Amino acid sequence: MIAIKAHFDGEKIVLPEELRGTPAGEVLVVFEGALQSVDEADREFWNRLQEQRLADVWENEEDAVYDRL
């Protein structure tokens, strides 16, 4: 998994020039500042979901060696 900065043009995500042509696949999209228009219950739901997904990715046997450093 890598994190990149891209642009959403209102219809599609536009990758930086050097990443154009990257093979198709799943992506995780985070909109900066997008939660201001969401009510408190939805905000809590999305925050919990994001925390859960981060934990799913973060907690793995391969990276557990770094926990012992």
Coordinates of C-alpha atoms in Angstrom, one line a residue:
M1 CA 0.0 0.0 0.0
I2 CA 1.3 3.5 -0.8
A3 CA -0.2 6.9 -0.1
I4 CA -0.2 9.5 -2.9
K5 CA -1.7 12.9 -3.3
A6 CA -4.1 13.1 -6.2
H7 CA -6.9 15.4 -7.4
F8 CA -10.7 14.7 -7.7
D9 CA -12.0 16.7 -10.6
G10 CA -15.7 16.2 -9.7
E11 CA -16.0 13.0 -11.7
K12 CA -12.8 11.0 -11.4
I13 CA -9.6 10.8 -9.4
V14 CA -6.7 12.3 -11.4
L15 CA -3.3 10.8 -10.6
P16 CA 0.0 12.6 -10.8
E17 CA 1.6 12.4 -14.2
E18 CA 4.3 9.9 -13.1
L19 CA 1.6 7.4 -11.9
R20 CA -0.6 7.5 -15.0
G21 CA -0.9 4.1 -16.6
T22 CA -0.7 2.4 -13.2
P23 CA -2.6 -1.0 -13.3
A24 CA -6.2 -0.8 -12.2
G25 CA -6.9 -1.9 -8.6
E26 CA -8.7 -0.9 -5.4
V27 CA -7.9 2.4 -3.8
L28 CA -8.7 4.1 -0.5
V29 CA -10.0 7.6 -0.9
V30 CA -9.9 10.2 1.8
F31 CA -11.4 13.6 1.2
E32 CA -9.6 16.4 3.1
G33 CA -12.1 18.5 4.9
A34 CA -15.1 16.7 3.6
L35 CA -16.7 15.9 7.0
Q36 CA -17.8 19.5 7.7
S37 CA -21.1 19.0 5.9
V38 CA -21.8 15.6 7.6
D39 CA -24.0 15.5 10.8
E40 CA -22.5 14.2 14.1
A41 CA -23.9 10.7 13.9
D42 CA -22.5 10.2 10.3
R43 CA -19.2 11.8 11.4
E44 CA -18.9 9.3 14.3
F45 CA -19.7 6.4 11.9
W46 CA -17.1 7.4 9.4
N47 CA -14.5 8.0 12.0
R48 CA -15.1 4.6 13.6
L49 CA -15.0 3.0 10.1
Q50 CA -11.7 4.7 9.3
E51 CA -10.1 3.7 12.6
Q52 CA -11.3 0.1 12.0
R53 CA -9.8 0.0 8.5
L54 CA -6.5 1.5 9.7
A55 CA -6.3 -1.2 12.4
D56 CA -7.0 -3.9 9.9
V57 CA -4.0 -2.7 7.8
W58 CA -1.7 -1.8 10.6
E59 CA -2.1 -4.9 12.8
N60 CA -0.4 -7.7 10.8
E61 CA 2.3 -10.3 11.6
E62 CA 4.7 -9.0 8.9
D63 CA 5.0 -5.6 10.6
A64 CA 4.8 -6.9 14.2
V65 CA 8.6 -7.0 14.3
Y66 CA 8.6 -3.2 14.5
D67 CA 6.5 -3.3 17.7
R68 CA 9.4 -4.9 19.5
L69 CA 12.0 -2.3 18.5

